[in-house]
Tab-separated table of C-alpha atoms and ligand atoms in Angstrom:
chain	number	residue	atom	x	y	z
A	28	MET	CA	79.331	-45.328	-113.965
A	29	SER	CA	80.860	-41.994	-114.435
A	30	PHE	CA	78.308	-39.938	-112.541
A	31	LYS	CA	78.454	-39.600	-108.819
A	32	MET	CA	75.117	-41.014	-108.147
A	33	LYS	CA	74.039	-43.115	-105.137
A	34	LEU	CA	70.845	-45.131	-104.341
A	35	LEU	CA	69.257	-45.393	-100.785
A	36	THR	CA	66.391	-47.535	-100.151
A	37	GLY	CA	63.615	-47.353	-97.466
A	38	ASN	CA	62.015	-50.413	-96.025
A	39	SER	CA	58.829	-50.458	-98.194
A	40	ASN	CA	60.213	-52.488	-100.961
A	41	LYS	CA	63.796	-53.540	-100.656
A	42	THR	CA	63.515	-56.388	-103.344
A	43	LEU	CA	62.696	-53.722	-105.991
A	44	SER	CA	65.511	-51.400	-104.692
A	45	LEU	CA	68.019	-54.292	-105.074
A	46	LYS	CA	66.834	-55.072	-108.516
A	47	ILE	CA	67.213	-51.304	-109.499
A	48	SER	CA	70.607	-51.276	-107.955
A	49	LYS	CA	71.614	-54.336	-109.835
A	50	PHE	CA	70.441	-52.793	-113.189
A	51	LEU	CA	72.452	-49.738	-112.431
A	52	LYS	CA	75.469	-51.644	-111.163
A	53	ASN	CA	75.402	-49.316	-108.278
A	54	LYS	CA	75.265	-50.571	-104.637
A	55	LEU	CA	72.760	-49.254	-102.086
A	56	VAL	CA	73.913	-46.751	-99.703
A	57	ASN	CA	74.853	-48.363	-96.295
A	58	SER	CA	72.208	-47.122	-93.863
A	59	SER	CA	69.875	-48.441	-91.114
A	60	ILE	CA	66.395	-47.514	-90.504
A	61	LYS	CA	65.265	-48.533	-87.046
A	62	LYS	CA	62.233	-48.000	-84.679
A	63	PHE	CA	62.297	-46.815	-81.150
A	64	SER	CA	60.042	-48.950	-78.828
A	65	ASP	CA	57.249	-46.310	-79.034
A	66	GLY	CA	57.284	-46.691	-82.865
A	67	GLU	CA	59.209	-43.537	-83.851
A	68	ILE	CA	61.492	-44.123	-86.901
A	69	TYR	CA	65.166	-43.398	-86.750
A	70	ILE	CA	67.488	-43.355	-89.814
A	71	GLU	CA	71.246	-43.317	-90.035
A	72	ILE	CA	73.425	-43.160	-93.022
A	73	HIS	CA	76.709	-44.928	-92.497
A	74	GLU	CA	78.807	-43.510	-95.346
A	75	ASN	CA	79.799	-40.114	-96.724
A	76	ILE	CA	77.386	-38.733	-99.291
A	77	ARG	CA	78.518	-35.107	-99.371
A	78	GLY	CA	78.175	-33.658	-102.881
A	79	ASN	CA	76.453	-36.715	-104.295
A	80	SER	CA	73.198	-36.998	-106.186
A	81	ILE	CA	71.144	-39.312	-104.236
A	82	PHE	CA	68.033	-41.292	-105.249
A	83	ILE	CA	65.852	-42.542	-102.343
A	84	ILE	CA	63.573	-45.364	-103.404
A	85	GLN	CA	60.485	-45.805	-101.213
A	86	SER	CA	56.819	-46.583	-102.119
A	87	ILE	CA	53.974	-45.048	-100.056
A	88	SER	CA	52.414	-48.497	-99.700
A	89	SER	CA	50.921	-50.139	-96.617
A	90	PRO	CA	51.759	-49.368	-93.862
A	91	ALA	CA	51.417	-46.035	-95.802
A	92	ASN	CA	51.978	-43.829	-92.778
A	93	ASP	CA	55.094	-45.360	-91.629
A	94	ASN	CA	56.494	-45.696	-95.126
A	95	LEU	CA	55.696	-41.920	-95.762
A	96	MET	CA	57.348	-41.067	-92.541
A	97	GLU	CA	60.383	-43.043	-93.428
A	98	LEU	CA	60.527	-41.338	-96.750
A	99	LEU	CA	60.331	-37.927	-95.240
A	100	LEU	CA	63.071	-38.692	-92.457
A	101	CYS	CA	65.455	-40.201	-95.126
A	102	ILE	CA	65.083	-36.927	-97.265
A	103	ASP	CA	65.864	-35.000	-94.107
A	104	ALA	CA	68.796	-37.170	-93.196
A	105	LEU	CA	70.206	-36.790	-96.809
A	106	LYS	CA	69.741	-32.952	-96.722
A	107	ARG	CA	71.577	-32.742	-93.381
A	108	SER	CA	74.356	-34.898	-94.763
A	109	SER	CA	74.974	-32.380	-97.549
A	110	ALA	CA	73.816	-34.413	-100.549
A	111	LYS	CA	74.047	-32.301	-103.697
A	112	ASN	CA	70.523	-33.236	-104.812
A	113	ILE	CA	67.810	-35.469	-103.616
A	114	THR	CA	65.397	-37.375	-105.968
A	115	ALA	CA	62.520	-39.087	-104.292
A	116	VAL	CA	61.746	-42.230	-106.283
A	117	ILE	CA	58.341	-43.275	-105.193
A	118	PRO	CA	57.146	-46.309	-107.285
A	119	TYR	CA	53.806	-46.261	-105.701
A	120	PHE	CA	52.612	-42.821	-104.729
A	121	GLY	CA	50.085	-43.482	-102.001
A	122	TYR	CA	47.440	-40.966	-100.721
A	123	ALA	CA	46.987	-39.934	-104.341
A	124	ARG	CA	43.373	-40.895	-104.566
A	125	GLN	CA	42.250	-37.956	-102.539
A	126	ASP	CA	43.283	-35.382	-105.281
A	127	ARG	CA	40.212	-33.046	-105.015
A	128	LYS	CA	37.375	-32.329	-102.618
A	129	VAL	CA	34.577	-34.674	-103.868
A	130	VAL	CA	32.344	-33.754	-100.918
A	131	PRO	CA	32.606	-30.657	-98.603
A	132	ARG	CA	34.968	-30.595	-95.574
A	133	THR	CA	37.565	-33.259	-96.666
A	134	SER	CA	41.218	-33.081	-97.106
A	135	ILE	CA	43.212	-33.278	-100.290
A	136	SER	CA	45.810	-35.801	-99.198
A	137	ALA	CA	47.652	-35.858	-102.422
A	138	LYS	CA	48.436	-32.200	-102.140
A	139	MET	CA	49.427	-32.564	-98.338
A	140	VAL	CA	51.783	-35.344	-99.123
A	141	SER	CA	53.363	-33.344	-101.983
A	142	ASN	CA	53.925	-30.461	-99.710
A	143	LEU	CA	55.504	-32.691	-97.123
A	144	ILE	CA	57.967	-34.208	-99.703
A	145	THR	CA	59.028	-30.861	-101.092
A	146	LYS	CA	59.215	-29.355	-97.514
A	147	ALA	CA	61.425	-32.150	-96.358
A	148	GLY	CA	63.809	-31.231	-99.045
A	149	ALA	CA	63.456	-33.320	-102.209
A	150	ASP	CA	64.642	-31.674	-105.332
A	151	ARG	CA	62.859	-33.944	-107.785
A	152	VAL	CA	60.314	-36.834	-107.824
A	153	VAL	CA	60.105	-39.966	-109.989
A	154	THR	CA	57.000	-42.008	-109.808
A	155	LEU	CA	54.956	-44.420	-112.002
A	156	ASP	CA	51.320	-44.183	-113.120
A	157	LEU	CA	50.137	-41.432	-110.755
A	158	HIS	CA	46.425	-41.775	-109.964
A	159	SER	CA	45.935	-38.612	-111.781
A	160	GLY	CA	48.468	-36.643	-113.948
A	161	GLN	CA	47.582	-33.299	-112.372
A	162	ILE	CA	49.241	-34.356	-109.221
A	163	GLN	CA	52.464	-33.209	-110.918
A	164	GLY	CA	51.218	-29.778	-110.500
A	165	PHE	CA	50.929	-30.169	-106.717
A	166	PHE	CA	54.788	-30.015	-106.585
A	167	ASP	CA	56.852	-26.942	-107.604
A	168	ILE	CA	59.786	-29.273	-108.353
A	169	PRO	CA	60.110	-31.479	-111.502
A	170	VAL	CA	58.127	-34.752	-111.372
A	171	ASP	CA	58.687	-37.585	-113.831
A	172	ASN	CA	55.697	-39.812	-114.124
A	173	LEU	CA	56.629	-43.029	-115.766
A	174	PHE	CA	54.134	-45.468	-117.357
A	175	ALA	CA	53.823	-49.209	-117.125
A	176	THR	CA	51.861	-49.328	-120.365
A	177	PRO	CA	54.641	-50.262	-122.708
A	178	ILE	CA	55.556	-53.178	-120.329
A	179	PHE	CA	51.835	-54.311	-120.308
A	180	ALA	CA	51.581	-54.053	-124.177
A	181	ARG	CA	54.699	-56.143	-124.581
A	182	HIS	CA	53.300	-58.861	-122.254
A	183	ILE	CA	49.867	-58.866	-123.988
A	184	LYS	CA	51.415	-59.161	-127.476
A	185	LYS	CA	53.464	-62.144	-126.224
A	186	LYS	CA	50.865	-63.844	-124.169
A	187	ILE	CA	47.429	-63.292	-125.461
A	188	LYS	CA	46.673	-64.926	-128.686
A	189	SER	CA	43.548	-63.220	-130.006
A	190	ASN	CA	42.730	-61.060	-132.914
A	191	ASN	CA	39.581	-59.877	-131.347
A	192	LEU	CA	40.973	-57.777	-128.453
A	193	ILE	CA	39.458	-54.729	-126.867
A	194	CYS	CA	40.737	-52.513	-124.070
A	195	VAL	CA	38.441	-51.625	-121.243
A	196	ALA	CA	38.499	-48.696	-118.782
A	197	PRO	CA	36.995	-49.870	-115.582
A	198	ASP	CA	35.609	-46.431	-114.766
A	199	VAL	CA	35.343	-43.113	-116.581
A	200	GLY	CA	38.526	-41.750	-114.827
A	201	GLY	CA	40.614	-44.656	-116.484
A	202	THR	CA	39.503	-43.799	-119.972
A	203	ALA	CA	42.939	-41.994	-121.045
A	204	ARG	CA	44.928	-45.038	-119.635
A	205	ALA	CA	42.872	-47.606	-121.451
A	206	ARG	CA	43.024	-45.533	-124.667
A	207	ALA	CA	46.630	-45.215	-124.491
A	208	LEU	CA	47.134	-49.015	-124.284
A	209	GLY	CA	44.517	-49.495	-126.982
A	210	LYS	CA	46.572	-47.293	-129.235
A	211	MET	CA	49.667	-49.268	-128.657
A	212	LEU	CA	47.865	-52.492	-129.468
A	213	ASN	CA	45.865	-50.916	-132.177
A	214	VAL	CA	42.558	-52.067	-130.763
A	215	GLY	CA	39.233	-50.446	-129.743
A	216	LEU	CA	37.968	-49.137	-126.350
A	217	ALA	CA	35.036	-49.711	-124.039
A	218	ILE	CA	34.265	-48.099	-120.736
A	219	VAL	CA	32.506	-49.515	-117.736
A	220	ASP	CA	30.290	-46.917	-116.063
A	221	LYS	CA	31.084	-47.291	-112.345
A	222	ARG	CA	29.639	-45.285	-109.482
A	223	ARG	CA	30.891	-45.113	-105.941
A	224	PRO	CA	27.992	-44.942	-103.497
A	225	ALA	CA	30.578	-44.731	-100.631
A	226	PRO	CA	34.270	-44.870	-100.278
A	227	GLY	CA	35.613	-48.441	-100.927
A	228	LYS	CA	32.271	-49.504	-102.513
A	229	SER	CA	31.837	-49.807	-106.201
A	230	GLN	CA	28.626	-50.325	-108.288
A	231	VAL	CA	28.688	-51.018	-111.931
A	232	MET	CA	25.780	-49.539	-114.006
A	233	ASN	CA	26.559	-50.219	-117.695
A	234	VAL	CA	29.136	-50.907	-120.413
A	235	ILE	CA	29.770	-48.400	-123.179
A	236	GLY	CA	30.984	-50.172	-126.232
A	237	ASP	CA	30.537	-53.722	-127.715
A	238	VAL	CA	32.391	-56.351	-125.865
A	239	ASN	CA	30.381	-59.359	-127.246
A	240	ASN	CA	32.751	-62.273	-128.090
A	241	LYS	CA	35.816	-60.140	-127.474
A	242	THR	CA	38.958	-60.815	-125.252
A	243	CYS	CA	38.770	-57.797	-122.928
A	244	ILE	CA	41.850	-56.156	-121.471
A	245	ILE	CA	40.968	-54.067	-118.376
A	246	VAL	CA	43.593	-51.670	-117.410
A	247	ASP	CA	43.701	-49.627	-114.186
A	248	ASP	CA	46.253	-47.796	-111.944
A	249	ILE	CA	45.221	-49.446	-108.590
A	250	ILE	CA	43.722	-52.640	-107.475
A	251	ASP	CA	42.787	-52.067	-103.817
A	252	SER	CA	39.932	-54.026	-102.422
A	253	GLY	CA	39.328	-55.685	-105.832
A	254	GLY	CA	35.836	-54.434	-106.060
A	255	THR	CA	36.213	-52.277	-109.137
A	256	ILE	CA	37.875	-54.984	-111.254
A	257	VAL	CA	35.902	-57.892	-110.091
A	258	ASN	CA	32.667	-56.041	-110.743
A	259	ALA	CA	33.877	-54.882	-114.202
A	260	ALA	CA	34.896	-58.470	-115.114
A	261	LYS	CA	31.483	-59.730	-114.101
A	262	ILE	CA	29.366	-57.251	-116.203
A	263	LEU	CA	31.830	-57.841	-119.238
A	264	LYS	CA	31.179	-61.493	-119.048
A	265	GLU	CA	27.381	-60.816	-118.771
A	266	LYS	CA	27.757	-58.661	-121.961
A	267	GLY	CA	29.241	-61.573	-123.773
A	268	ALA	CA	33.069	-61.117	-123.348
A	269	LYS	CA	34.977	-64.247	-124.239
A	270	ASP	CA	37.778	-63.657	-121.708
A	271	VAL	CA	38.737	-60.950	-119.186
A	272	HIS	CA	42.529	-60.240	-118.598
A	273	VAL	CA	43.471	-57.378	-116.168
A	274	TYR	CA	46.549	-55.192	-116.048
A	275	VAL	CA	47.038	-52.977	-113.033
A	276	SER	CA	50.101	-50.818	-112.142
A	277	HIS	CA	49.863	-50.860	-108.360
A	278	GLY	CA	48.763	-54.085	-106.487
A	279	VAL	CA	47.502	-52.533	-103.291
A	280	LEU	CA	45.516	-55.764	-102.692
A	281	SER	CA	44.020	-54.955	-99.312
A	282	GLY	CA	41.825	-57.320	-97.210
A	283	SER	CA	40.436	-60.157	-99.105
A	284	ALA	CA	41.316	-58.846	-102.485
A	285	VAL	CA	43.560	-61.839	-103.549
A	286	ASP	CA	40.725	-64.285	-102.743
A	287	LYS	CA	38.188	-62.220	-104.500
A	288	ILE	CA	40.508	-62.293	-107.708
A	289	LYS	CA	41.070	-66.093	-107.369
A	290	ASN	CA	37.235	-66.619	-107.231
A	291	SER	CA	36.377	-64.193	-110.006
A	292	LYS	CA	35.657	-64.330	-113.787
A	293	ILE	CA	39.218	-62.858	-114.282
A	294	LYS	CA	41.433	-65.155	-116.429
A	295	ASN	CA	44.663	-63.339	-115.538
A	296	LEU	CA	45.665	-60.358	-113.325
A	297	VAL	CA	48.946	-58.813	-113.982
A	298	ILE	CA	50.339	-56.304	-111.609
A	299	THR	CA	53.825	-54.782	-111.272
A	300	ASP	CA	56.190	-54.737	-108.310
A	301	THR	CA	55.846	-51.121	-107.288
A	302	ILE	CA	54.419	-52.801	-104.041
A	303	ASP	CA	56.097	-55.986	-102.742
A	304	ASN	CA	53.445	-58.538	-103.130
A	305	SER	CA	55.483	-61.740	-103.684
A	306	LYS	CA	54.208	-63.363	-100.539
A	307	LYS	CA	50.555	-62.273	-100.724
A	308	VAL	CA	50.079	-63.720	-104.251
A	309	GLN	CA	52.164	-66.838	-103.974
A	310	LYS	CA	49.096	-69.036	-103.937
A	311	ALA	CA	47.043	-67.208	-106.613
A	312	LYS	CA	47.412	-68.839	-109.893
A	313	ASN	CA	45.795	-66.195	-111.883
A	314	ILE	CA	47.919	-63.283	-110.570
A	315	GLU	CA	51.288	-62.522	-112.185
A	316	ILE	CA	53.822	-59.841	-111.233
A	317	LEU	CA	55.959	-57.955	-113.773
A	318	SER	CA	58.978	-55.989	-112.802
A	319	ILE	CA	59.224	-52.207	-113.393
A	320	SER	CA	62.864	-52.237	-112.075
A	321	ASN	CA	64.696	-51.817	-115.411
A	322	LEU	CA	62.207	-48.946	-116.351
A	323	VAL	CA	62.875	-47.089	-113.165
A	324	GLY	CA	66.644	-47.791	-113.344
A	325	GLU	CA	66.763	-46.479	-116.910
A	326	ALA	CA	64.941	-43.325	-115.746
A	327	ILE	CA	67.342	-42.856	-112.986
A	328	LYS	CA	70.147	-43.212	-115.289
A	329	ARG	CA	68.788	-40.703	-117.755
A	330	ILE	CA	68.199	-38.088	-114.995
A	331	SER	CA	71.816	-38.653	-113.862
A	332	ASN	CA	73.020	-38.248	-117.328
A	333	SER	CA	70.665	-35.273	-118.145
A	334	THR	CA	69.147	-37.142	-121.027
A	335	SER	CA	65.387	-37.329	-121.968
A	336	VAL	CA	63.172	-39.513	-119.846
A	337	SER	CA	60.060	-38.962	-121.967
A	338	ASP	CA	62.000	-40.554	-124.934
A	339	LEU	CA	61.495	-43.805	-123.128
A	340	PHE	CA	57.892	-43.723	-124.074
A	341	ASN	CA	58.087	-42.534	-127.682
B	1	R5P	C1	39.864	-45.486	-108.741
B	1	R5P	O1	39.608	-44.295	-109.365
B	1	R5P	C2	41.145	-46.199	-109.089
B	1	R5P	O2	41.574	-46.009	-110.410
B	1	R5P	C3	40.918	-47.658	-108.840
B	1	R5P	O3	39.950	-48.120	-109.764
B	1	R5P	C4	40.428	-48.024	-107.496
B	1	R5P	O4	41.275	-47.330	-106.478
B	1	R5P	C5	40.389	-49.426	-107.222
B	1	R5P	O5	40.021	-49.703	-105.885
B	1	R5P	P1	39.249	-50.982	-105.565
B	1	R5P	O6	40.108	-52.172	-106.002
B	1	R5P	O7	39.046	-50.910	-104.003
B	1	R5P	O8	37.722	-51.095	-106.178
């Protein structure tokens, strides 16, 4: 490649970083990230990067605090090594769910994390399926928010043989995402009316739209405890849905989520590899992982060549 671009990886998802590096035919920067015995993180870059455009790839996934700190220290090390510019490639942008004050006297973690990334020295952020699009505005540097929807649409067209499909948002907040997928597939939309009586607990009230005898495609940005998706699948089946397939960008899959999915009404859950789940889902026959590596790689290439990223989705 003609441009002077280099890729650096954190520890959160090295498998994905290696795939991106392979796609771009560009080796990962030689570096080491270690921990002192008290848990403090220490990063060292072992090659000259002066004047280079560096893309640091790191998801803010579990352990979120360590991975976030690693990202910040990597950006700091790059800045102090005279990189020309630094792009934080954050396939899974954690801490995004607290994006406003829903009750008094709480923090807005999405804004706090945005401030930290900017303050550390990032010039640009590339991420995928931000929990809410407006988080882009929490930054005063460019943010490219990529979408997994085209990858999901291709998979659905190839794998699901049904002429009675409907896209379903598992809560009102996911309506735009489900509508976008529905538009690509040329199918209608239903919405599950979900309430959150307490953080981490979800309660399904009703389904808006007719799902009787239909193959339902639920689409969401995050599957964490699995409560939202499992409850949505249950009510869709109660309302007469034929099958329920689920497409989620970020497989957070905390606690017993994998078991919940295995024992649920869900025919197939498709997640992406923004978070490294290869071991976690090994034994779950109804969970499949699609890679976003080529999409992220292509976006990096376009940023480096100063060509359009949004054209990827037209
Ligand atoms: C909520 O607004 C998000 O889009 C997800 O639906 C939610 O984070 C999933 O969480 P869980 O799997 O714990 O219900």
